[in-house]
CSV table of C-alpha atoms and ligand atoms in Angstrom, one decimal:
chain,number,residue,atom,x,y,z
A,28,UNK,CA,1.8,-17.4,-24.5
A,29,UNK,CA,-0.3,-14.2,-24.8
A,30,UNK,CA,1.4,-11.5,-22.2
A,31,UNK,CA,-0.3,-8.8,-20.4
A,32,UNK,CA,1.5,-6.0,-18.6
A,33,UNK,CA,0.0,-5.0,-15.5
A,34,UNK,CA,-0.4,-1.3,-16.2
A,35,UNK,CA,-0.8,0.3,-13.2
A,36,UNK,CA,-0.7,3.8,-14.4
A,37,UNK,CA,-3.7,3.2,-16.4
A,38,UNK,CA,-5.2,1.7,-13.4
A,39,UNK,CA,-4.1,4.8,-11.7
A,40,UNK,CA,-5.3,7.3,-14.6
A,41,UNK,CA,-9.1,5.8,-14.5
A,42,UNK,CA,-8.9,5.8,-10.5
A,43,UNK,CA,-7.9,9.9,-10.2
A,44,UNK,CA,-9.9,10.8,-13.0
A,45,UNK,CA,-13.4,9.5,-11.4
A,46,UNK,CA,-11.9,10.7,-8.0
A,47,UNK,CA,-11.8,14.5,-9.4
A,48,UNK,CA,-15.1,14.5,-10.4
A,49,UNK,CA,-15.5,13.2,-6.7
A,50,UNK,CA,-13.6,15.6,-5.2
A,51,UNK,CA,-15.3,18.5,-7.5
A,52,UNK,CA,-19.2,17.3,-6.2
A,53,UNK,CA,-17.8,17.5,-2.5
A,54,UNK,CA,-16.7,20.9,-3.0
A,55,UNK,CA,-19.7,22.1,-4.1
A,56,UNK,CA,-21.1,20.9,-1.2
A,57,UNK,CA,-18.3,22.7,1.1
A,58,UNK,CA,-16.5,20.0,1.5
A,59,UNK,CA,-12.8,19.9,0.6
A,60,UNK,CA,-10.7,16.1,1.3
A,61,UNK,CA,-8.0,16.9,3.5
A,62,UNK,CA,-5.3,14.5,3.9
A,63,UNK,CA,-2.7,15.6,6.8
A,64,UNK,CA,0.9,13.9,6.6
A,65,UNK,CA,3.1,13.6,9.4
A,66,UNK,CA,6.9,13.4,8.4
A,67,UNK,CA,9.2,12.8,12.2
A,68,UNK,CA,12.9,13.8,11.4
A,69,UNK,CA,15.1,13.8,8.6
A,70,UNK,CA,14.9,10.8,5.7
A,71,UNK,CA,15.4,11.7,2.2
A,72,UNK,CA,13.3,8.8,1.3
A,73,UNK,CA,10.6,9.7,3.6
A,74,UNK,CA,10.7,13.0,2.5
A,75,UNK,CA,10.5,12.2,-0.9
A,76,UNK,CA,7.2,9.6,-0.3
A,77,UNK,CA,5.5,12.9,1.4
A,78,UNK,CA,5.9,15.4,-1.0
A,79,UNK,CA,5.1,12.7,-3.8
A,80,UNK,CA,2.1,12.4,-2.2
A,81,UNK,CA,1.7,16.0,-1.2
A,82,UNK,CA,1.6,16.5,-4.5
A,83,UNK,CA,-0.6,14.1,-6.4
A,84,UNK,CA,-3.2,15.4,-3.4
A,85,UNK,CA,-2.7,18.9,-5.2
A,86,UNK,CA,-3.4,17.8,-8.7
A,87,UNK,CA,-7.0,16.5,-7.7
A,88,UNK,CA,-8.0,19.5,-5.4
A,89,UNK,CA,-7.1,17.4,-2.1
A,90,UNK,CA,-6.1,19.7,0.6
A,91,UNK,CA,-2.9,18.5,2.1
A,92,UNK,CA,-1.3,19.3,5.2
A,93,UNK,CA,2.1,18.7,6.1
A,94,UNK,CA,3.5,18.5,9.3
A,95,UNK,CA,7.4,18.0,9.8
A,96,UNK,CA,8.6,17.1,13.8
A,97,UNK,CA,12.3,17.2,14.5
A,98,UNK,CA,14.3,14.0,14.9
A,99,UNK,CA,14.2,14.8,18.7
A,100,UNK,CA,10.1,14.0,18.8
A,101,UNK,CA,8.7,12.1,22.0
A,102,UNK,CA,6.5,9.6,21.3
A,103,UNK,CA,4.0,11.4,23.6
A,104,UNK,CA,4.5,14.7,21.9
A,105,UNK,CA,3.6,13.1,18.7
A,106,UNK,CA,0.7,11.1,19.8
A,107,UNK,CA,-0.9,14.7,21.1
A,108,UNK,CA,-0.2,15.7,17.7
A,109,UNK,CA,-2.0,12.7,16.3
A,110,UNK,CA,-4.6,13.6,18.7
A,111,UNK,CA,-5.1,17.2,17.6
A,112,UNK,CA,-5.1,15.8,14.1
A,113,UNK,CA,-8.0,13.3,15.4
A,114,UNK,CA,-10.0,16.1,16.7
A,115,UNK,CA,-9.8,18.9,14.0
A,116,UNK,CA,-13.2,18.3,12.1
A,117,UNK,CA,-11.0,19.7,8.4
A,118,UNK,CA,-8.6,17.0,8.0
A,119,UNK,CA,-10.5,13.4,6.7
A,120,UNK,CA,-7.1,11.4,6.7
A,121,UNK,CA,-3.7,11.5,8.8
A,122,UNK,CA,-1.0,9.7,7.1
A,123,UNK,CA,2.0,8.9,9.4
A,124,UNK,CA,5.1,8.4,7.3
A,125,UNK,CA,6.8,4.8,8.1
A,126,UNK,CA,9.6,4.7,9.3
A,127,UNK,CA,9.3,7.1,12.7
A,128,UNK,CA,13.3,7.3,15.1
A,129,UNK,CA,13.7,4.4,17.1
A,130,UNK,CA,12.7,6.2,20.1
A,131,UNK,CA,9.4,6.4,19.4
A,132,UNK,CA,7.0,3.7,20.0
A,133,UNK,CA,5.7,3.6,16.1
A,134,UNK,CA,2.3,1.5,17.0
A,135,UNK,CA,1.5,3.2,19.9
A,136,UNK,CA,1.6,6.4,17.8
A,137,UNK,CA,-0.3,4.0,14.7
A,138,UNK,CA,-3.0,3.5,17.0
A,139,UNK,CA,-3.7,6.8,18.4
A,140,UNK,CA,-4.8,7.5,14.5
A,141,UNK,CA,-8.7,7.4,14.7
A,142,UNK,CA,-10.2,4.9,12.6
A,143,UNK,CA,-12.1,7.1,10.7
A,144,UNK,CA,-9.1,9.1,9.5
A,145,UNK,CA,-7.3,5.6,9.0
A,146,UNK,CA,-6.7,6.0,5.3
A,147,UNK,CA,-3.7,4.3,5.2
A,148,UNK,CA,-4.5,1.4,6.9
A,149,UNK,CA,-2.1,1.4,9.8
A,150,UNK,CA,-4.1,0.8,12.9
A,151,UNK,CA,-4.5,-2.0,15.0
A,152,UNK,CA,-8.4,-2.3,14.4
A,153,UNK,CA,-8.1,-1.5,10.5
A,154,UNK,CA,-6.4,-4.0,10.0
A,155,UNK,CA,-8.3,-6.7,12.5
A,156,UNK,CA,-11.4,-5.0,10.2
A,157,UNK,CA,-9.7,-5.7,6.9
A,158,UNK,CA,-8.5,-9.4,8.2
A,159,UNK,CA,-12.3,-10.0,9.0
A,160,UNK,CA,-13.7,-8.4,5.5
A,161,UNK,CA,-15.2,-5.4,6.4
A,162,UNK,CA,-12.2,-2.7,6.8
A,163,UNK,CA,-13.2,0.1,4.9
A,164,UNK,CA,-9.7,1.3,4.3
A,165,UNK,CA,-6.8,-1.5,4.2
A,166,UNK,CA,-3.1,-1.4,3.8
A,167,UNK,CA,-2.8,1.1,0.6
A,168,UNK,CA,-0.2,-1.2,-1.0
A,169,UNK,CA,-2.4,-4.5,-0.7
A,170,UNK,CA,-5.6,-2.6,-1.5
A,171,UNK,CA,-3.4,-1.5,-5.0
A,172,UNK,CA,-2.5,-4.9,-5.7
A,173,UNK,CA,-6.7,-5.6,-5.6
A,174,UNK,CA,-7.7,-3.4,-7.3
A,175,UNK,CA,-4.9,-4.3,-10.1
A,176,UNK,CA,-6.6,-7.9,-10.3
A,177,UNK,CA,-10.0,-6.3,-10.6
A,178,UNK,CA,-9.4,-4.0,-13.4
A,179,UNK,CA,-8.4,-7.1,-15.5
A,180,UNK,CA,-10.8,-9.2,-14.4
A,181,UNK,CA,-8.3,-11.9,-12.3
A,182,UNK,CA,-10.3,-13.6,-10.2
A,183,UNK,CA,-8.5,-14.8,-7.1
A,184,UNK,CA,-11.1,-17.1,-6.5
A,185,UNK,CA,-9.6,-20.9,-6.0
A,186,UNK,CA,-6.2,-19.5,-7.0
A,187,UNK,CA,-3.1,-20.4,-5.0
A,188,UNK,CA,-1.6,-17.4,-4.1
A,189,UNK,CA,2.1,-17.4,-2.9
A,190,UNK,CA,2.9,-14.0,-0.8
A,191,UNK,CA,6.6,-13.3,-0.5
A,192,UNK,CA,6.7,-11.1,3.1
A,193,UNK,CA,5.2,-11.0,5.9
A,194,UNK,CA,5.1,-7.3,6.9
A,195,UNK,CA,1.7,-5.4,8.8
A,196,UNK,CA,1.4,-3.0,6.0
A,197,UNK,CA,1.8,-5.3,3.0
A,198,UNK,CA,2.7,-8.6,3.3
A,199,UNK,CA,0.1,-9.7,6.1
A,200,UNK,CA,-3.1,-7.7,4.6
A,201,UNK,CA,-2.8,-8.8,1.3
A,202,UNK,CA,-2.5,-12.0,2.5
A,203,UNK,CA,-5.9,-11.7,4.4
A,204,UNK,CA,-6.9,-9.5,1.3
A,205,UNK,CA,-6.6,-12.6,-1.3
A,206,UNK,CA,-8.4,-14.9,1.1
A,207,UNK,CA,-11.4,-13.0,1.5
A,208,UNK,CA,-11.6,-13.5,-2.2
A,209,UNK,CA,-11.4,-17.0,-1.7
A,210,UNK,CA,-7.7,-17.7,-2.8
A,211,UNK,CA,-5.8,-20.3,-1.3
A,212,UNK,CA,-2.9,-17.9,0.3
A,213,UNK,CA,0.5,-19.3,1.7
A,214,UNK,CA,2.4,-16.7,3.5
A,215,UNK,CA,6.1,-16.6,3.1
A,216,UNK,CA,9.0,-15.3,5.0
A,217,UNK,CA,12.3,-14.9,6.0
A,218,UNK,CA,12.5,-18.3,7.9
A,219,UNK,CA,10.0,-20.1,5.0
A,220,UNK,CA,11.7,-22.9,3.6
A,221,UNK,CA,11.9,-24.2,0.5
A,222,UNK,CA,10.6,-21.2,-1.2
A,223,UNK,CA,11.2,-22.2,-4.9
A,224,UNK,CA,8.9,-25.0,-4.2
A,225,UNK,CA,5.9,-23.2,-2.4
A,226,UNK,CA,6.5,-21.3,-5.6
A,227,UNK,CA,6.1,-23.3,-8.3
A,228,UNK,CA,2.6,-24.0,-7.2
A,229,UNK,CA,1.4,-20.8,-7.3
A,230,UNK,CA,-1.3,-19.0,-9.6
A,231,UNK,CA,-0.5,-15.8,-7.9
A,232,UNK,CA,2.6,-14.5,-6.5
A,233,UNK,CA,2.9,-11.6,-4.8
A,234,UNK,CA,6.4,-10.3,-4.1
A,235,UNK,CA,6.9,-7.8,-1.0
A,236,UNK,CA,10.4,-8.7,0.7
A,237,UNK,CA,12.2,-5.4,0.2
A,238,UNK,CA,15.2,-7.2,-1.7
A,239,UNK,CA,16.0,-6.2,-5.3
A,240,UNK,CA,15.4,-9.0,-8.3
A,241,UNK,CA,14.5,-11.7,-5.5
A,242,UNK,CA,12.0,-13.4,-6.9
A,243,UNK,CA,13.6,-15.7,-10.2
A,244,UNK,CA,11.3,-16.6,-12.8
A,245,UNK,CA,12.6,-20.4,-12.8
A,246,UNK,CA,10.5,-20.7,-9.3
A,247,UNK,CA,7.6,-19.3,-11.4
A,248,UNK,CA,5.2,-21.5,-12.4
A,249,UNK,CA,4.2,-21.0,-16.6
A,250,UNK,CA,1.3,-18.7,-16.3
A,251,UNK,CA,1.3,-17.2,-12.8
A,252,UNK,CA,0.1,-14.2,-12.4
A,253,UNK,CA,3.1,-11.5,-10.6
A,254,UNK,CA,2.5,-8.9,-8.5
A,255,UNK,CA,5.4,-6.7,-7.5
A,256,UNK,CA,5.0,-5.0,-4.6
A,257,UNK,CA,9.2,-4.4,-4.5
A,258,UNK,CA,10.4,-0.7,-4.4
A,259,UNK,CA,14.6,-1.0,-4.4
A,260,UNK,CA,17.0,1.9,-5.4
A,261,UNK,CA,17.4,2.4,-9.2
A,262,UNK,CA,13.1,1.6,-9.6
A,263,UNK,CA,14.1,-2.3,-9.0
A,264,UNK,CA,11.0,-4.8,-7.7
A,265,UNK,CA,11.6,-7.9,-5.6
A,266,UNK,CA,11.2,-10.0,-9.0
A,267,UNK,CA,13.9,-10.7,-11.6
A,268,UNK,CA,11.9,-8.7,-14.2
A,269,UNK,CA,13.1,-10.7,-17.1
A,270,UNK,CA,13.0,-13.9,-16.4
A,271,UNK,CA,9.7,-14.0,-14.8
A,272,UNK,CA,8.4,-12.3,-17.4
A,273,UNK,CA,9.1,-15.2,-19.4
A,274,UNK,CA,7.1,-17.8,-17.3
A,275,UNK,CA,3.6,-14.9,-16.3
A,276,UNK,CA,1.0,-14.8,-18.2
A,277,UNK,CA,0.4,-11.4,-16.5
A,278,UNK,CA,3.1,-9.3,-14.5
A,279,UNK,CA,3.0,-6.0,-13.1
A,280,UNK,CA,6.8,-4.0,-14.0
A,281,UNK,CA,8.3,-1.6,-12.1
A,282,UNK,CA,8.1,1.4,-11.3
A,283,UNK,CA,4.5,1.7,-13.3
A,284,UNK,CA,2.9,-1.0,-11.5
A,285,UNK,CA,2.1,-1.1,-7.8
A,286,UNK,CA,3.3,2.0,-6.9
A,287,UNK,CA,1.5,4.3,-8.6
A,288,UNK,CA,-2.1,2.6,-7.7
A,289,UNK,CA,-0.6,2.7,-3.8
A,290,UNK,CA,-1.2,6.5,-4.4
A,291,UNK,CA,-4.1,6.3,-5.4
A,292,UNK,CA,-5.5,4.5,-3.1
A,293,UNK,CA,-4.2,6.4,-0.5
A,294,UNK,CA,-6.5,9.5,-2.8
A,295,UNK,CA,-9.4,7.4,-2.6
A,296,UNK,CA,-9.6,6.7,1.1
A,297,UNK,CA,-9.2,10.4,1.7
A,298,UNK,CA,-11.9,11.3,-0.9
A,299,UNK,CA,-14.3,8.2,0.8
A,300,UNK,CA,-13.4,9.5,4.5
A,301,UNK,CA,-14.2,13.2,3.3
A,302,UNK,CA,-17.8,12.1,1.6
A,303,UNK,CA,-19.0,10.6,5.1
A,304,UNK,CA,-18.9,14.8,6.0
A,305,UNK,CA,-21.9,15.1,4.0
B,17,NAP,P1,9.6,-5.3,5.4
B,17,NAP,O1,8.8,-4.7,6.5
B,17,NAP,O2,11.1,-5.2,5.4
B,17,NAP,O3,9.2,-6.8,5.2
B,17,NAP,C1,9.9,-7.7,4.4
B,17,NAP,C2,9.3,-9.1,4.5
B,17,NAP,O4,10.1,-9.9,3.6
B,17,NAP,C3,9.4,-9.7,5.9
B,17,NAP,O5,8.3,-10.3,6.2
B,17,NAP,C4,10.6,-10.7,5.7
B,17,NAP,O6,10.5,-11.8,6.5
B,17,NAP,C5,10.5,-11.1,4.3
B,17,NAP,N1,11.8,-11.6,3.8
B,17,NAP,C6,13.0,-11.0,3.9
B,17,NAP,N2,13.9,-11.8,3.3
B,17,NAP,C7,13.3,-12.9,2.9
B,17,NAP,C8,13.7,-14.0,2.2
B,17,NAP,N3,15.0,-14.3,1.9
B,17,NAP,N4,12.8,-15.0,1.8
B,17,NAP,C9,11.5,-14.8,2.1
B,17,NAP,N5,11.0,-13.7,2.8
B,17,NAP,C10,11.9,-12.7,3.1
B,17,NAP,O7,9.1,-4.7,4.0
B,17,NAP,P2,7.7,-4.0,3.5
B,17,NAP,O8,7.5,-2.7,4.1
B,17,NAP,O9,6.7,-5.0,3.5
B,17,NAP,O10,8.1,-3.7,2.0
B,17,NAP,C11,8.4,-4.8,1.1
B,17,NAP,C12,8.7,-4.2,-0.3
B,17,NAP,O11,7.6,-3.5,-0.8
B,17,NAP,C13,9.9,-3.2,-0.3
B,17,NAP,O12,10.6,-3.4,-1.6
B,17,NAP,C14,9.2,-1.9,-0.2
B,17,NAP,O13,10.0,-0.8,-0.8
B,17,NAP,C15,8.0,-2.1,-1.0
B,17,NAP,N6,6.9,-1.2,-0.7
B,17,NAP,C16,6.3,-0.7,-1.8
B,17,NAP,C17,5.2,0.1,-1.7
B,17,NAP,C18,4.5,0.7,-2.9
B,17,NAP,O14,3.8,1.6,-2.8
B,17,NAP,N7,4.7,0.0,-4.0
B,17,NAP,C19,4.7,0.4,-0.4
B,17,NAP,C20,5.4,-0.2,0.7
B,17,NAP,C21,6.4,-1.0,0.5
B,17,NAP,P3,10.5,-11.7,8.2
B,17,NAP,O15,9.2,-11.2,8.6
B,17,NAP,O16,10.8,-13.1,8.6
B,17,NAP,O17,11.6,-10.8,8.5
């Protein structure tokens, strides 16, 4: 069976390179995207996801602007912070780093984001919006894992798609993501049972559990399509590479998949938040 690799730094290449002609025009017009990131205390992870993004915001002429609270942050302190960031007419996106110290109540401070500046996708109504077809900015992981399909032309349309998580950024979108395009989506989680078994009937699968080589491709039905959503330490998705590889007709590896078109997304929003300036 013919293979394809689910290149998402290609995907990601032809994305940045029409958003810097994007991001050029808007200039000339005196408008420059401005994405804000909020980073509360101290995770080397987290840290690392900000400046990654910090960075590719850099390399397209996005404005970024970081803001770092202590450990110690209240949620209200950081909801008038969000506010501030709500009200200041230069910044066109507010990105608040997941996850925020368990004293703070993380979707109360989600929801004081204002839709408009939403461009990750993290808000109450964004994502009610996105469930009933008409969010403007979903989820950036689930809108990557669309936009993948697009770009080569897999239609979700009467599919069954298998999702492997259940989570409000990934798992849960996606899932409402794929049914707008008239899949036929089955939602898995921790308590599912029988997993193998939903599996093997499934055209798509996406993968977003969080645990590293989860997904075997012996549960994979001969010419499913895989999306890997699956960050783990050492660049390891939630799908046994290998083996799965062996049953899709189309898989997305990692890293080089999901992640990088995430970005991207993330890029795109800003740059589409910035144009409604105009
Ligand atoms: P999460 O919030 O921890 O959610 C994990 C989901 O997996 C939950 O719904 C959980 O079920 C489910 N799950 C756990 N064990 C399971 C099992 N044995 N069988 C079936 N389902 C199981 O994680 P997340 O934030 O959605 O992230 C998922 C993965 O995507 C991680 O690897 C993360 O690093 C990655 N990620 C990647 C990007 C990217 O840019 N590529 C962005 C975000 C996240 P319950 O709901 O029942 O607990």
């Amino acid at each position: 069976m013919e293979k394809l690799i689910l290149d998402g730094k290609a995907v990601s290449k032809d994305i940045r390179s029409n958003l810097a002609v994007r991001v050029e025009e808007l200039q000339s017009k005196g408008v420059t995207p401005c994405l804000a990131t909020i980073l509360v205390g101290e995770n080397p992870s987290s840290e690392t996801y900000v400046k990654m993004k910090g960075n590719a915001c850099k390399k397209l002429g996005i404005q970024s602007e970081r803001i770092h609270l202590s450990s110690e942050t209240t949620t209200e302190e950081l909801v008038d912070t969000i506010n501030k960031l709500n009200h200041d007419d230069a910044v066109h996106g507010i990105l608040l780093q997941h996850p925020v110290p368990e004293q703070i109540d993380e979707r109360k401070a989600f929801d004081t984001i204002a839709i408009e500046k939403d461009v990750d996708g993290v808000t109450s109504t964004g994502y009610g919006q996105t469930a009933l077809g008409f969010g403007e900015y979903p989820s950036c992981t689930p809108a990557a894992i669309m936009t993948i399909l697009d770009y080569y032309d897999i239609s979700a349309e009467g599919k069954n798609a298998v999702v492997v998580g259940r989570s409000p950024i990934l798992g849960k979108p996606v899932s409402a993501l794929l049914l707008n395009e008239n899949a036929t989506v089955t939602t898995c989680h921790s308590r599912t049972k029988d997993l193998p078994d939903i599996l093997k009937r499934a055209d798509i699968v996406v993968a977003a559990i969080g645990k590293p080589s989860f997904i075997q491709g012996e549960w994979i039905k001969d010419g499913a399509v895989v999306l890997d959503a699956g960050y783990n330490k050492g660049n390891i998705g939630d799908v046994d590479y290998d083996s799965c590889y062996e049953k899709a007709s189309a898989i997305t590896p990692v890293p080089g998949g999901v992640g990088p078109v995430t970005i991207s997304m993330l890029l795109k929003h800003t740059v589409d938040a910035a144009a409604k300036k105009l």
